[in-house]
XYZ file of C-alpha atoms in Angstrom:
465
model
C 22.145 -5.606 -25.135
C 19.193 -6.599 -23.008
C 16.600 -9.366 -22.704
C 13.089 -8.109 -21.962
C 10.522 -10.261 -20.156
C 7.229 -9.879 -18.333
C 6.531 -11.601 -15.023
C 6.617 -15.418 -15.030
C 7.703 -15.592 -18.685
C 10.617 -17.596 -20.072
C 13.384 -16.808 -22.538
C 15.544 -19.455 -24.189
C 19.186 -19.241 -25.232
C 20.447 -21.996 -27.507
C 23.473 -22.819 -29.592
C 23.406 -21.618 -33.174
C 23.743 -24.472 -35.665
C 25.893 -24.052 -38.783
C 22.958 -24.015 -41.186
C 20.960 -21.464 -39.156
C 20.929 -17.699 -39.374
C 21.370 -15.607 -36.233
C 17.933 -15.094 -34.715
C 17.446 -12.539 -31.932
C 13.689 -12.914 -31.524
C 11.539 -12.034 -28.519
C 11.604 -15.547 -27.011
C 14.708 -17.324 -28.380
C 18.276 -16.102 -28.686
C 20.649 -18.159 -30.861
C 24.369 -17.709 -30.199
C 27.597 -19.078 -31.607
C 29.701 -21.442 -29.475
C 32.008 -18.810 -27.921
C 29.124 -16.560 -26.849
C 27.059 -19.536 -25.672
C 29.847 -20.610 -23.282
C 29.672 -17.259 -21.437
C 26.347 -18.310 -19.884
C 27.639 -21.457 -18.183
C 28.460 -19.545 -14.974
C 25.161 -17.626 -14.746
C 23.062 -18.688 -11.730
C 19.599 -17.946 -10.368
C 19.303 -14.971 -7.997
C 16.956 -15.031 -5.014
C 15.094 -11.988 -3.664
C 14.018 -13.524 -0.365
C 13.020 -16.920 1.014
C 9.838 -17.107 -1.075
C 10.701 -15.477 -4.421
C 13.479 -15.023 -6.950
C 14.787 -12.108 -8.964
C 15.084 -14.536 -11.868
C 15.646 -18.265 -12.417
C 18.369 -19.600 -14.686
C 18.912 -23.236 -15.649
C 20.390 -25.453 -18.318
C 18.240 -28.026 -20.105
C 19.959 -30.276 -22.633
C 21.270 -27.969 -25.375
C 19.797 -24.671 -24.245
C 19.529 -22.298 -21.280
C 16.229 -21.061 -19.863
C 15.834 -17.678 -18.171
C 12.569 -17.387 -16.268
C 11.190 -14.262 -14.628
C 9.577 -14.784 -11.237
C 7.308 -12.209 -9.601
C 9.769 -9.372 -9.054
C 10.242 -6.524 -11.527
C 13.552 -4.813 -12.205
C 16.808 -5.085 -14.121
C 20.057 -6.977 -13.530
C 23.185 -8.232 -15.256
C 23.268 -11.841 -16.451
C 26.615 -12.707 -14.886
C 29.582 -11.548 -16.986
C 27.868 -12.090 -20.335
C 27.487 -8.392 -21.094
C 23.704 -8.788 -21.387
C 21.096 -7.638 -18.906
C 17.631 -8.909 -17.990
C 14.746 -6.438 -17.772
C 11.460 -7.652 -16.232
C 8.346 -5.523 -16.801
C 5.246 -5.331 -14.549
C 2.877 -7.017 -17.003
C 0.193 -9.634 -16.331
C -1.780 -11.774 -18.769
C -5.540 -11.190 -18.714
C -6.213 -14.939 -18.882
C -3.936 -15.835 -15.948
C -6.736 -15.246 -13.424
C -9.098 -17.538 -15.357
C -6.563 -20.376 -15.326
C -5.841 -19.782 -11.612
C -9.579 -19.741 -10.874
C -10.015 -23.122 -12.550
C -6.984 -24.529 -10.770
C -8.430 -23.583 -7.361
C -11.469 -25.775 -7.998
C -9.499 -28.800 -9.233
C -8.563 -31.810 -7.155
C -4.868 -32.067 -6.339
C -4.273 -34.367 -9.304
C -6.393 -32.195 -11.615
C -5.561 -31.645 -15.252
C -5.292 -27.847 -15.407
C -1.882 -26.925 -16.796
C 0.413 -24.313 -15.292
C 0.763 -22.161 -18.373
C 0.043 -18.717 -19.731
C -2.403 -18.519 -22.597
C -0.759 -17.015 -25.640
C -4.164 -15.660 -26.687
C -4.392 -13.392 -23.649
C -3.534 -9.705 -23.645
C -0.615 -8.498 -21.541
C -1.551 -5.424 -19.481
C 1.005 -3.226 -17.735
C 0.340 -2.764 -14.037
C 0.517 0.763 -12.661
C 2.782 -0.202 -9.775
C 3.303 3.479 -8.892
C -0.424 3.937 -8.290
C -0.381 0.830 -6.099
C 2.542 2.267 -4.122
C 0.819 5.660 -3.820
C -2.248 3.961 -2.367
C -0.169 1.934 0.104
C 1.810 4.948 1.306
C -1.238 7.234 1.540
C -2.866 5.013 4.189
C -1.169 5.368 7.577
C -1.724 1.775 8.672
C -0.137 0.308 5.527
C 2.559 2.984 5.174
C 4.214 1.898 8.427
C 4.562 -1.616 6.975
C 6.444 -0.499 3.839
C 9.878 -2.046 4.125
C 12.098 -4.419 2.162
C 10.111 -3.707 -1.001
C 13.139 -2.909 -3.144
C 16.718 -4.192 -3.337
C 19.353 -2.003 -5.020
C 22.902 -3.109 -5.831
C 25.048 0.035 -5.857
C 28.347 -1.881 -5.844
C 28.284 -3.156 -9.427
C 28.456 -1.460 -12.817
C 25.300 0.463 -13.694
C 23.153 -0.517 -16.681
C 22.431 2.011 -19.477
C 18.715 2.255 -20.341
C 16.204 4.693 -21.822
C 14.525 7.012 -19.327
C 11.099 5.585 -20.280
C 12.251 2.149 -19.064
C 13.394 3.432 -15.678
C 11.319 1.762 -12.949
C 13.563 2.533 -9.993
C 13.552 6.342 -9.984
C 9.733 6.792 -10.024
C 9.504 4.217 -7.222
C 12.013 6.146 -5.085
C 10.340 9.478 -5.928
C 6.934 8.244 -4.738
C 8.377 6.771 -1.536
C 10.274 9.976 -0.750
C 7.348 12.334 -1.403
C 4.893 10.274 0.636
C 7.350 10.062 3.545
C 8.053 13.799 3.280
C 4.325 14.500 3.304
C 4.029 12.576 6.557
C 6.872 14.658 8.042
C 5.304 17.961 6.962
C 1.907 16.920 8.305
C 3.422 16.361 11.741
C 5.601 19.490 11.538
C 9.304 19.812 10.756
C 11.639 18.728 13.510
C 13.559 21.454 15.348
C 17.119 20.970 16.455
C 20.296 22.843 17.407
C 22.516 23.871 14.506
C 25.589 26.062 14.181
C 25.594 29.452 12.476
C 28.562 31.572 11.398
C 27.845 35.299 11.206
C 29.626 38.647 11.237
C 27.984 40.459 14.159
C 28.098 44.221 14.700
C 28.849 45.670 18.173
C 28.247 42.336 19.913
C 29.716 38.896 20.502
C 27.775 35.616 20.502
C 29.110 32.120 20.998
C 32.693 31.552 19.850
C 34.890 34.072 17.992
C 36.425 32.586 14.833
C 39.803 34.350 15.004
C 40.994 33.490 11.483
C 37.787 34.602 9.809
C 37.558 37.662 12.066
C 41.026 38.840 10.975
C 40.240 38.309 7.262
C 36.761 39.786 7.304
C 37.177 42.618 9.820
C 40.749 43.474 10.994
C 42.225 43.633 7.475
C 39.258 45.738 6.339
C 39.298 48.108 9.350
C 35.895 46.973 10.587
C 36.734 47.284 14.268
C 33.116 47.165 15.522
C 32.351 43.805 13.841
C 33.134 40.347 15.225
C 32.963 37.089 13.253
C 31.269 34.521 15.518
C 30.028 30.950 15.537
C 27.042 30.091 17.732
C 24.183 27.640 18.097
C 20.544 28.263 17.155
C 17.493 26.130 17.924
C 15.206 25.962 14.907
C 14.229 24.179 11.693
C 17.183 25.145 9.457
C 19.360 22.231 10.588
C 21.254 19.633 8.564
C 18.437 17.065 8.221
C 15.865 19.550 6.923
C 18.478 21.049 4.584
C 19.158 17.633 3.130
C 15.429 16.992 2.603
C 15.152 20.395 0.880
C 18.033 19.481 -1.444
C 16.455 16.143 -2.381
C 13.096 17.878 -2.883
C 14.734 20.126 -5.524
C 15.900 17.038 -7.435
C 12.461 15.444 -7.099
C 10.650 18.541 -8.394
C 12.993 18.747 -11.386
C 12.456 15.062 -12.211
C 8.656 15.237 -11.913
C 8.450 18.332 -14.125
C 10.664 16.777 -16.819
C 8.833 13.421 -16.993
C 5.110 14.141 -17.081
C 4.486 11.522 -19.773
C 6.430 8.801 -17.966
C 4.503 9.417 -14.729
C 1.197 9.511 -16.690
C -1.849 9.719 -14.410
C 0.341 9.799 -11.286
C 1.770 13.204 -12.251
C -1.148 15.171 -10.790
C -1.010 13.249 -7.501
C 2.734 13.883 -7.177
C 2.236 17.568 -8.000
C -0.337 17.873 -5.239
C 2.095 16.292 -2.785
C 4.872 18.685 -3.889
C 2.571 21.695 -3.454
C 1.713 20.431 0.028
C 5.351 19.987 1.079
C 7.107 22.919 -0.590
C 5.842 25.782 1.644
C 7.248 24.081 4.761
C 10.774 24.350 3.311
C 10.631 27.934 2.010
C 12.864 29.260 4.812
C 15.154 26.212 4.843
C 18.535 26.333 3.113
C 19.693 23.478 0.859
C 23.390 24.029 1.589
C 24.591 20.652 2.836
C 27.726 18.538 2.415
C 28.191 14.758 2.490
C 30.498 15.039 5.521
C 27.721 16.692 7.512
C 25.305 13.880 6.598
C 27.640 11.283 8.075
C 27.356 13.037 11.450
C 23.562 12.748 11.669
C 22.269 10.827 14.685
C 18.720 9.598 14.154
C 16.167 10.187 16.878
C 13.868 7.157 17.413
C 10.949 9.556 17.952
C 11.325 10.730 14.321
C 11.302 7.480 12.345
C 10.052 9.215 9.184
C 13.237 11.295 9.079
C 15.423 8.187 9.041
C 13.400 6.689 6.188
C 13.294 9.942 4.181
C 17.061 10.461 4.490
C 17.702 6.840 3.487
C 15.542 7.186 0.361
C 16.959 10.660 -0.336
C 20.472 9.223 -0.396
C 19.352 6.711 -3.029
C 17.839 9.500 -5.143
C 20.984 11.658 -5.042
C 23.144 8.627 -5.883
C 20.760 7.836 -8.720
C 21.483 11.252 -10.277
C 25.160 11.287 -9.231
C 24.413 14.430 -7.152
C 23.934 16.328 -10.442
C 20.507 17.951 -10.891
C 20.965 18.293 -14.671
C 20.711 14.493 -14.974
C 17.067 14.604 -13.888
C 16.137 15.605 -17.450
C 18.337 13.102 -19.337
C 16.695 10.756 -21.852
C 19.478 8.167 -21.545
C 20.303 7.086 -18.004
C 22.347 4.487 -16.151
C 20.600 2.579 -13.383
C 21.990 0.250 -10.710
C 20.607 -3.311 -10.779
C 17.416 -3.365 -8.676
C 14.364 -5.514 -7.971
C 10.909 -4.644 -6.607
C 8.937 -7.298 -4.681
C 5.531 -7.320 -6.415
C 3.892 -10.063 -4.239
C 4.546 -7.991 -1.111
C 3.356 -4.804 -2.838
C 0.145 -6.644 -3.775
C -0.376 -7.778 -0.161
C 0.006 -4.223 1.131
C -2.209 -2.827 -1.636
C -5.044 -5.180 -0.638
C -4.541 -4.262 3.022
C -4.527 -0.502 2.291
C -7.707 -0.764 0.203
C -9.440 -2.718 2.974
C -8.436 -0.096 5.542
C -9.583 2.723 3.250
C -12.947 1.119 2.406
C -13.697 0.086 6.013
C -12.911 3.209 8.102
C -15.015 2.043 11.049
C -13.286 -1.355 11.228
C -9.612 -0.364 10.996
C -8.723 -1.961 14.315
C -10.333 -5.231 13.234
C -8.175 -5.595 10.087
C -4.685 -6.807 11.015
C -1.666 -7.115 8.724
C 1.019 -9.791 9.212
C -0.502 -11.209 12.398
C 2.332 -13.264 13.916
C 1.750 -16.928 14.808
C 4.636 -19.018 16.129
C 7.245 -17.803 13.678
C 4.786 -17.407 10.787
C 2.718 -14.391 9.764
C -0.750 -14.281 8.204
C -1.202 -11.817 5.351
C -4.428 -10.286 6.702
C -6.664 -11.240 9.633
C -10.201 -9.819 10.027
C -11.521 -10.028 13.603
C -14.793 -8.068 13.284
C -17.833 -9.972 14.552
C -19.688 -11.611 11.684
C -16.790 -11.142 9.275
C -13.993 -13.170 10.892
C -11.637 -14.635 8.295
C -8.033 -15.388 7.450
C -6.980 -13.789 4.137
C -4.087 -14.884 1.950
C -3.179 -12.470 -0.876
C -1.832 -14.484 -3.826
C -0.110 -12.352 -6.449
C 1.528 -15.501 -7.811
C -0.974 -17.061 -10.211
C 1.124 -19.895 -11.651
C 1.637 -23.026 -9.583
C 2.249 -26.679 -9.999
C -1.169 -27.967 -8.932
C 0.069 -29.731 -5.796
C 1.938 -26.605 -4.626
C -1.244 -24.524 -4.826
C -3.132 -27.004 -2.646
C -0.258 -27.043 -0.156
C -0.608 -23.265 0.196
C -4.375 -23.531 0.691
C -3.916 -26.183 3.368
C -1.337 -23.975 5.076
C -3.842 -21.078 5.245
C -6.512 -23.463 6.567
C -3.998 -24.631 9.178
C -3.408 -21.039 10.324
C -7.169 -20.664 10.851
C -7.063 -23.555 13.302
C -4.316 -22.185 15.524
C -5.560 -21.421 19.034
C -3.810 -18.043 18.958
C -5.782 -17.056 15.849
C -9.084 -18.414 17.202
C -8.551 -16.517 20.474
C -7.906 -13.303 18.527
C -11.146 -13.860 16.601
C -13.073 -14.706 19.805
C -14.098 -18.111 18.411
C -14.953 -20.345 21.366
C -16.979 -23.172 19.767
C -15.918 -25.905 17.322
C -16.805 -23.940 14.164
C -14.229 -23.463 11.408
C -12.854 -19.977 10.637
C -13.412 -18.803 7.060
C -10.346 -18.661 4.791
C -10.167 -16.376 1.734
C -7.724 -16.440 -1.190
C -7.471 -12.997 -2.859
C -5.807 -12.862 -6.273
C -5.475 -10.323 -9.128
C -8.220 -10.549 -11.752
C -7.843 -7.786 -14.310
C -11.006 -8.618 -16.281
C -13.606 -9.696 -13.713
C -12.213 -8.633 -10.336
C -13.890 -6.318 -7.836
C -12.575 -2.913 -6.775
C -14.877 -2.653 -3.737
C -12.987 -3.830 -0.644
C -15.712 -3.276 1.945
C -16.210 -6.286 4.215
C -19.867 -6.507 3.145
C -18.891 -6.708 -0.528
C -16.086 -9.197 0.154
C -18.538 -11.542 1.898
C -21.077 -11.018 -0.895
C -18.712 -11.472 -3.887
C -16.464 -14.268 -2.632
C -16.988 -17.716 -4.116
C -16.449 -21.076 -2.390
C -13.545 -23.265 -3.515
C -15.379 -26.464 -4.348
C -12.896 -28.976 -2.999
C -12.553 -27.347 0.456
C -14.942 -26.527 3.288
C -15.259 -22.812 4.180
C -12.361 -21.786 1.925
C -13.263 -19.022 -0.536
C -11.718 -17.088 -3.441
C -12.055 -13.495 -4.634
C -10.489 -11.753 -7.649
C -9.632 -8.053 -7.326
C -8.796 -5.439 -9.947
C -5.428 -3.687 -10.046
C -4.629 -0.265 -11.568
C -3.337 -0.437 -15.135
C -1.405 1.916 -17.413
C -3.675 2.610 -20.371
């Protein structure tokens, strides 16, 4: 039994009174006393220092489960129920956030989601594809997902599986990068029955079985090293690629508009592995030593291990309609940051070096810093649209403080007493822009009324229709 929520929504669990009937509605779950007591040991789970997987608290006679800004699925303690958070945003959230930006710190705008708004499902796979297709943002993809392989897996329908498509996209985009650069060559061992010659080491036991007992006196069974592409790492990638191809072909509807993009990536990668074997054992994988010059290989093998675990090393499970998934969470605020960065890099090809991601300043890091003359600004990407009013203003003041650091001003070549522009970028499904050129950003941004040289800009995100 599962509880389904969208981001930043709440679900209430309360004690069933004697005169009430059991009600398992979308927002309230009523339980008898024995079942209600199971939830007393459930606690909130954090994702990182700034966000939670979910929040859990007791208020008077009921419990409240609140989704934060991560999507995924997890067990609710030992209650036997799980929590499933979908990537859905309310169309009116941006309007409320927009109003809140222009309010004084003690303004009257409430932190709430309008019930009249429409919930739209974000195409997080398309966002990930965009991030991983741009070289500058792809190298920053890390710590986006947390997977707990050590606990009992959760049974779900294949259509509700968010983890596998995420891993598939990451693997294919990393593999594409490897193929583009060329497959790594390495020494690997080959066992072969040679005729009229000896190479490497004679395997006496195999030689007796294969040749002496069969009166093949001119043949010798040998083991020797070869330098080429058919080594253990490439074999493993070929094996994972087989699982990926099977999954993509069996779930065209689930992948929707991303299916064609993934097919193109598969067609690009497959020819490079035509002459590579997929015969590989787990023991051989444990002996792999990663070369720091081939960072993509380390990442691809790491993701590939997750994919094979996901299907229990059984390719027939790639077509199952009912699956079991480990608890996992995807960090949507970080994905949003990298999506904005990748779109800016893509739409400003001549200014790539002037758009910096996670510029470090004395233990802190700015989301995006633009250093191009005439366009200098500090950008904060805010996926989180629901704040207590004072917390929102604290964040704005923090961004404004970053813009006044000498290290930032030196990077932007600001030598006078002028203030550096600050920009808050947030998701706006209805009225946002999808043009991330610096000219359009300067043209479409709007000033935040209560601050000097602090601006706001809503951007559109891909949706599943």
